[in-house]
Short mmCIF file of C-alpha atoms in Angstrom, two decimals:
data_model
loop_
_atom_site.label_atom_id
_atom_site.label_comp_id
_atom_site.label_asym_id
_atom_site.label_seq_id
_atom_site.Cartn_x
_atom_site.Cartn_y
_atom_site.Cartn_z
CA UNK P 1 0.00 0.00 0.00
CA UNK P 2 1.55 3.61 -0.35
CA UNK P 3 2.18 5.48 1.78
CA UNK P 4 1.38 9.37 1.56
CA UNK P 5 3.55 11.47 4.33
CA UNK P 6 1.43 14.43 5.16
CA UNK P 7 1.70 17.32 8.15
CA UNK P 8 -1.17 17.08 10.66
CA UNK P 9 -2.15 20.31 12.27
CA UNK P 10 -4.80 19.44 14.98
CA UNK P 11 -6.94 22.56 16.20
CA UNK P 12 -6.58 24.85 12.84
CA UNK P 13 -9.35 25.44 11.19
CA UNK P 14 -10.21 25.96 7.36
CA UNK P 15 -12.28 28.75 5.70
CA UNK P 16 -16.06 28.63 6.77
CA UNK P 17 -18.32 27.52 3.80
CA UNK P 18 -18.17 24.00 3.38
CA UNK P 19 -19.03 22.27 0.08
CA UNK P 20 -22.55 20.26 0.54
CA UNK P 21 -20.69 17.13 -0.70
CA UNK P 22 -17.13 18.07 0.21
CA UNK P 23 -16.56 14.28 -1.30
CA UNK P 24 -17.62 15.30 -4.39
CA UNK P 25 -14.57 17.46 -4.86
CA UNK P 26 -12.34 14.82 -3.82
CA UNK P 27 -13.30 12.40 -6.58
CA UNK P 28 -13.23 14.83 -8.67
CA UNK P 29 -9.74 16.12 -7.93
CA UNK P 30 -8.53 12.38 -7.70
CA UNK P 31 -10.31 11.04 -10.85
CA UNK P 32 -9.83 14.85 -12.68
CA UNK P 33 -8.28 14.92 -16.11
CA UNK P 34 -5.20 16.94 -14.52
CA UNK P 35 -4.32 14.84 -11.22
CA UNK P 36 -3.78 16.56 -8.58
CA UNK P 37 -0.91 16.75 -5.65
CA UNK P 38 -1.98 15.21 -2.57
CA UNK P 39 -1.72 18.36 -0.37
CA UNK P 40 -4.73 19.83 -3.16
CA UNK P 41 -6.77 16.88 -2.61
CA UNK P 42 -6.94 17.65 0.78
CA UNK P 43 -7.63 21.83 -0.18
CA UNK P 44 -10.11 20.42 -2.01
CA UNK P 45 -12.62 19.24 1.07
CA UNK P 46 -12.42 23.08 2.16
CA UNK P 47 -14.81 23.72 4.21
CA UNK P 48 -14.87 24.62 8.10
CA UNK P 49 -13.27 21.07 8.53
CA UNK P 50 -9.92 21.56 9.73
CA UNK P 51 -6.65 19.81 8.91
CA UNK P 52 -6.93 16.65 10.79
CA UNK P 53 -10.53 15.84 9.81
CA UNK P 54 -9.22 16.65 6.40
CA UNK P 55 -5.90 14.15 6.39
CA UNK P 56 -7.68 11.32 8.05
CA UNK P 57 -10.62 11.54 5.13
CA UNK P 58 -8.16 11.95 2.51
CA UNK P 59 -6.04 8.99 4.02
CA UNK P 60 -8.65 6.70 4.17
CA UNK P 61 -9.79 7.44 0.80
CA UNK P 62 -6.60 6.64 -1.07
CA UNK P 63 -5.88 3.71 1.20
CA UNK P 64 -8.67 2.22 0.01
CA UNK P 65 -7.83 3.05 -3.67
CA UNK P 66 -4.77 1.78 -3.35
CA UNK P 67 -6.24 -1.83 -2.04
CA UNK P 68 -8.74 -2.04 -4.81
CA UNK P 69 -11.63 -1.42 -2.55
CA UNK P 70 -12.63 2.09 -3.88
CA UNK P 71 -14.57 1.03 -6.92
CA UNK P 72 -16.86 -1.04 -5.00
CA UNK P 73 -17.89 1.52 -2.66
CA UNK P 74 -19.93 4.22 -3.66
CA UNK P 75 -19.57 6.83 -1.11
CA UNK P 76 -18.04 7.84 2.22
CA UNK P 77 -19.71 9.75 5.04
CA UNK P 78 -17.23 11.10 7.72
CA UNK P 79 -17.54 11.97 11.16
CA UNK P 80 -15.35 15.12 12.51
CA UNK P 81 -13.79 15.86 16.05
CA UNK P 82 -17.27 17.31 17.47
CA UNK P 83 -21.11 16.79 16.28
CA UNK P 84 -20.58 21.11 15.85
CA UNK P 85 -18.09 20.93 13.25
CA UNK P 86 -18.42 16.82 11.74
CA UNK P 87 -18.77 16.15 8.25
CA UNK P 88 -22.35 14.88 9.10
CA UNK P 89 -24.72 17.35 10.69
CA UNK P 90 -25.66 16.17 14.10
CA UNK P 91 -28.13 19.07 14.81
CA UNK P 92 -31.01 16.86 15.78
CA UNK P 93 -34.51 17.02 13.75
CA UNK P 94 -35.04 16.84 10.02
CA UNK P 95 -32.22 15.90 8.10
CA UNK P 96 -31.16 17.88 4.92
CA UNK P 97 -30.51 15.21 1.76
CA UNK P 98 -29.01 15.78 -1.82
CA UNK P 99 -29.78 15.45 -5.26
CA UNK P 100 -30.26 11.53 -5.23
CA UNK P 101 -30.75 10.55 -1.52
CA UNK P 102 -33.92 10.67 0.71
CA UNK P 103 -35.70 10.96 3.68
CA UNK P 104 -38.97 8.96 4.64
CA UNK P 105 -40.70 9.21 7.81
CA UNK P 106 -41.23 5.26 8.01
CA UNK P 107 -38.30 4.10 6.48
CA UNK P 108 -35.41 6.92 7.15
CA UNK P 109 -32.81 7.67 4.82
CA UNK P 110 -31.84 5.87 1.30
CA UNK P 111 -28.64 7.14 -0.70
CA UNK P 112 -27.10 5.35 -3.76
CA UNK P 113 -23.80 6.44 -4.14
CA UNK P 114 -21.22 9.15 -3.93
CA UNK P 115 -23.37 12.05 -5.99
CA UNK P 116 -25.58 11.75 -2.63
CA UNK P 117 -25.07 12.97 0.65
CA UNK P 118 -26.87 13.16 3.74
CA UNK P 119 -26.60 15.26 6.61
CA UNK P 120 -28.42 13.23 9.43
CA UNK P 121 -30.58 14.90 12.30
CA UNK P 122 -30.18 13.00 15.65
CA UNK P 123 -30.44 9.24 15.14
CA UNK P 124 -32.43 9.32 18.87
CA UNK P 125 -35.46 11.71 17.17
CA UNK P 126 -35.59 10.08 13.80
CA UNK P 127 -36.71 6.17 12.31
CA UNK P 128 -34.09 3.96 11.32
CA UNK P 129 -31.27 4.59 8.44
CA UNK P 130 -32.05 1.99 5.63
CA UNK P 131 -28.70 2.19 3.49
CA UNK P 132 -28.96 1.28 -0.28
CA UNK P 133 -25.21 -0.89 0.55
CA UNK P 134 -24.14 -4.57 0.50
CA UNK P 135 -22.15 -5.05 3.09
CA UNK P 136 -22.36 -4.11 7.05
CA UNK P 137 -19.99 -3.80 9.72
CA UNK P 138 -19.72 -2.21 13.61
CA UNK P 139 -16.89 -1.47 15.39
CA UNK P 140 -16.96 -0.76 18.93
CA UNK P 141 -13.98 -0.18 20.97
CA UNK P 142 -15.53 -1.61 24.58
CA UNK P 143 -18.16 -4.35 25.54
CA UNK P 144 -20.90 -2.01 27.37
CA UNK P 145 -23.46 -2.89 25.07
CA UNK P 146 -26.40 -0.82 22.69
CA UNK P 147 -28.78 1.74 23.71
CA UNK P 148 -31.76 1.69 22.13
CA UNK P 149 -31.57 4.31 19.33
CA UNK P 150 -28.05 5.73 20.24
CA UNK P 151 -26.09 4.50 17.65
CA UNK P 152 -24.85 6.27 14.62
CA UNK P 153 -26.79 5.34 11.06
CA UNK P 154 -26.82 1.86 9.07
CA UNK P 155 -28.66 -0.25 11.73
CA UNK P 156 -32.19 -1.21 13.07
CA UNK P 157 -32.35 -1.02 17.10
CA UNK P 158 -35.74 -2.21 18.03
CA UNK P 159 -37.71 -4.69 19.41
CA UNK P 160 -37.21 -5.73 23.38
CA UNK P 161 -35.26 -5.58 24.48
CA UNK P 162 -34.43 -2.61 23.10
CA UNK P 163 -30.52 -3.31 22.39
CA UNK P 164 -31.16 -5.49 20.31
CA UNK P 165 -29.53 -4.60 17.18
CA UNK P 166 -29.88 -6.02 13.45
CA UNK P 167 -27.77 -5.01 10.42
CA UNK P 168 -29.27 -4.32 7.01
CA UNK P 169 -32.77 -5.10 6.79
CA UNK P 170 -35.64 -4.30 4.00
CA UNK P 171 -39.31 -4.93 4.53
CA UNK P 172 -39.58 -7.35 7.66
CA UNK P 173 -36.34 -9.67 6.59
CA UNK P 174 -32.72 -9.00 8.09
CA UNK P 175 -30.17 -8.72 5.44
CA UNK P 176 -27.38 -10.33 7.47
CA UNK P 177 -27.92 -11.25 11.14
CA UNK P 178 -28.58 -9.50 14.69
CA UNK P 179 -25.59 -8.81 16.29
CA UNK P 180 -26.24 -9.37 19.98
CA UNK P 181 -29.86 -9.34 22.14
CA UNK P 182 -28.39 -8.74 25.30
CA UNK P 183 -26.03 -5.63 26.52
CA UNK P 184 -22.97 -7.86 26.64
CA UNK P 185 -23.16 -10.96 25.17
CA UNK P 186 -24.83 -13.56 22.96
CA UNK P 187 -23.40 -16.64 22.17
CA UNK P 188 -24.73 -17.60 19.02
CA UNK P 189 -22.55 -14.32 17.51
CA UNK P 190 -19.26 -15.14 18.88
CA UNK P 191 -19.84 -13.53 22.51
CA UNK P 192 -19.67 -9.63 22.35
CA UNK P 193 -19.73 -6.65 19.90
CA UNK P 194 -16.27 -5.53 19.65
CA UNK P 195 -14.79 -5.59 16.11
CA UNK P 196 -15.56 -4.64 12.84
CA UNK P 197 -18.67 -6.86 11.30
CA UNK P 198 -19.11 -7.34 7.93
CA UNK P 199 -22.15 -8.59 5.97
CA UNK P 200 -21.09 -9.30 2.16
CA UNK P 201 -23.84 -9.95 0.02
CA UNK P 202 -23.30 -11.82 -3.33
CA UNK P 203 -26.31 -10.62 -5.83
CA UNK P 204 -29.34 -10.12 -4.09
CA UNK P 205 -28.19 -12.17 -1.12
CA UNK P 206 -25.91 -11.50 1.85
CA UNK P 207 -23.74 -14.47 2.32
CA UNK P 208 -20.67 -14.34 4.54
CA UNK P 209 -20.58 -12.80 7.40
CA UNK P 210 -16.85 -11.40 8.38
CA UNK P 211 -15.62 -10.18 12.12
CA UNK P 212 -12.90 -8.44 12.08
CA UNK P 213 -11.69 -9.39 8.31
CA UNK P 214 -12.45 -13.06 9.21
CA UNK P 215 -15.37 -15.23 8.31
CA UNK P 216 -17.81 -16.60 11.17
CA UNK P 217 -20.76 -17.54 9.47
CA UNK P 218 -23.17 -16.98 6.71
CA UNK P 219 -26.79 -16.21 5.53
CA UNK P 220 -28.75 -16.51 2.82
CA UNK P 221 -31.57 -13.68 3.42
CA UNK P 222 -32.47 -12.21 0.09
CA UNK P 223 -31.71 -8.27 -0.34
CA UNK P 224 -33.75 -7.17 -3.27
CA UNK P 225 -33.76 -3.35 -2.27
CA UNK P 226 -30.05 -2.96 -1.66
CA UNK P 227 -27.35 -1.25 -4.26
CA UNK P 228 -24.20 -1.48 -4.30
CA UNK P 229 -22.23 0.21 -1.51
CA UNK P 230 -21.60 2.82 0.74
CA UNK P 231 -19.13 3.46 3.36
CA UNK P 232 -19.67 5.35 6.49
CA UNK P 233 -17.26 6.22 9.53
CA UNK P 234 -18.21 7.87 12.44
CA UNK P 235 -19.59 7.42 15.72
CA UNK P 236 -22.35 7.59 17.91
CA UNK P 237 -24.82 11.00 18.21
CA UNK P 238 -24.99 12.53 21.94
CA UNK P 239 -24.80 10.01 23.98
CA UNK P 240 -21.10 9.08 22.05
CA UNK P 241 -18.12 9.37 24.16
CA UNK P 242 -14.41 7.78 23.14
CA UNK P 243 -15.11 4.58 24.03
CA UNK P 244 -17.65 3.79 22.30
CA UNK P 245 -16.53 4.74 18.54
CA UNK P 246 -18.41 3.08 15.87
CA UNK P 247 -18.09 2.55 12.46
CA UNK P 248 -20.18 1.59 9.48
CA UNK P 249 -18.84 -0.28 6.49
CA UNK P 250 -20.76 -1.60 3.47
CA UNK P 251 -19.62 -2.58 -0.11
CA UNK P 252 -20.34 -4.90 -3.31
CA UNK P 253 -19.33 -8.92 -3.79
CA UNK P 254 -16.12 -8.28 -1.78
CA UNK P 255 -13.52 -11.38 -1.53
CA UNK P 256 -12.56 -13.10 1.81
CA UNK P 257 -8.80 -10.81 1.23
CA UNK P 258 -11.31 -8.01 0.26
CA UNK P 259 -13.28 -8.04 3.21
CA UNK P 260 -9.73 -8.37 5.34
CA UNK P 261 -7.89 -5.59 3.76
CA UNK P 262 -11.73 -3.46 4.25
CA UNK P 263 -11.54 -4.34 8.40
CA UNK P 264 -7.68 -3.57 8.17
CA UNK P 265 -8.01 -0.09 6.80
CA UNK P 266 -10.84 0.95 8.16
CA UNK P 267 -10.21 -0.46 11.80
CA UNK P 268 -7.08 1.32 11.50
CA UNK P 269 -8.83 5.03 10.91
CA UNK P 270 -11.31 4.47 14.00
CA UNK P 271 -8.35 3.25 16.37
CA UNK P 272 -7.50 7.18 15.74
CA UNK P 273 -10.60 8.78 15.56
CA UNK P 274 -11.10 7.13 19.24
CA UNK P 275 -8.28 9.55 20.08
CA UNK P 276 -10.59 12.81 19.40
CA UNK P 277 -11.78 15.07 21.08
CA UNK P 278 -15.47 15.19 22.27
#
């Protein structure tokens, strides 16, 4: 994998007047007819996001491009050092949606790719996140267990109790399994939480299920509504503190070395954003 050596300059700030889709200018300075230097890929996020936020996005980005991974993810939604100034808009209520993505008071929110993004309201005041994606994955850097409707988009917490969360579901079917019923522990899914989770689907069906880059089990639940994926990093709304990071991670048809090298990177960029401030 290359490596890109870059200056990080926690605490300063960029220009107010951040893009919509500050991702959209990253592709497009990446994939542009004139490539650009790394340091202008960064510039190119602008924005009130300042130069950390800006490196670890970038980062993660061409990591991922470098490992093959990028053209079977559509888009990438990225939490910043506080819900004031993140890349997702954490300011509770309504949330504000692109060309492309939207909002439905029974179903929540539905993107398909990188031309969408969504700025997402407070996940404790709004239904549950339905991403159009293939694969799923939490990460979770302690055992304490879910709170009902506490956790950041790409999951379904209901039912009672009320921790108990499933990954990508459509209609009344789960796409790939639920992770745990019980704060701690369940033993049919390997014991507790902590890890990244993946569920790959193949076609319309979601069939291995990966923890922490490594297969555990499968499923065979169709998936007839979900698109190829998405990728989003962040954490959880206000009850989130450090050790409790989460991460989302979906994709399309990845391989078993796919799905390790996706955990890899990916756990990798939460171990630091576990290190920010909140």
């Amino acid at each position: 994998m290359t490596v890109y050596s870059f200056k990080v300059l926690p605490g300063v700030t960029a220009p107010a007047g951040a893009p919509a889709n500050p991702l959209i200018n990253l592709r497009n300075a990446w994939e542009g007819a004139a490539p650009l230097a790394f340091q202008a890929i960064l510039d190119a996020l602008g924005g009130a996001y300042d130069v950390y936020q800006r490196a670890r996005l970038a980062q993660t980005w061409i990591d991922l491009y470098d490992a093959g991974l990028l053209a079977k993810l559509d888009s990438i939604h990225m939490l910043g050092l506080t819900e004031a100034d993140s890349l997702i808009n954490w300011a509770g209520g309504a949330a504000a949606v692109s060309t492309g993505a939207a909002w439905d008071g029974v179903a929540g929110h539905t993107t398909d790719g990188v031309d969408d993004f969504v700025t997402f309201g407070n996940p404790s005041a709004m239904p549950d996140f339905l991403q159009n994606s293939a694969c799923f994955g939490i990460f979770c850097a302690d055992e304490t267990g879910v709170v009902s409707n506490t956790y950041q988009v790409g999951m379904n917490i209901s039912g009672a109790p009320d921790n108990t969360l499933y990954s990508i579901q459509t209609g009344t079917d789960t796409v790939a399994w639920a992770v745990q019923t019980s704060p701690t522990t369940n033993a049919s899914y390997e014991g507790a939480q902590t890890g990244m989770w993946l569920a790959n689907r193949t076609g319309a069906t979601a069939a291995q299920i990966y923890k922490d880059g490594v297969q555990i089990g499968t499923t065979s639940q169709a998936s007839t509504v979900l698109r190829n994926g998405s990728l989003s990093l962040g954490r959880q709304s206000t009850s989130f503190t450090v050790a409790n990071a989460a991460a989302f991670v979906a994709g399309a048809g990845l391989t078993a070395q796919e799905a390790a090298d996706l955990s890899a990177i990916i756990s990798g960029h939460v171990a630091k954003v576990q290190g920010w401030a909140v």
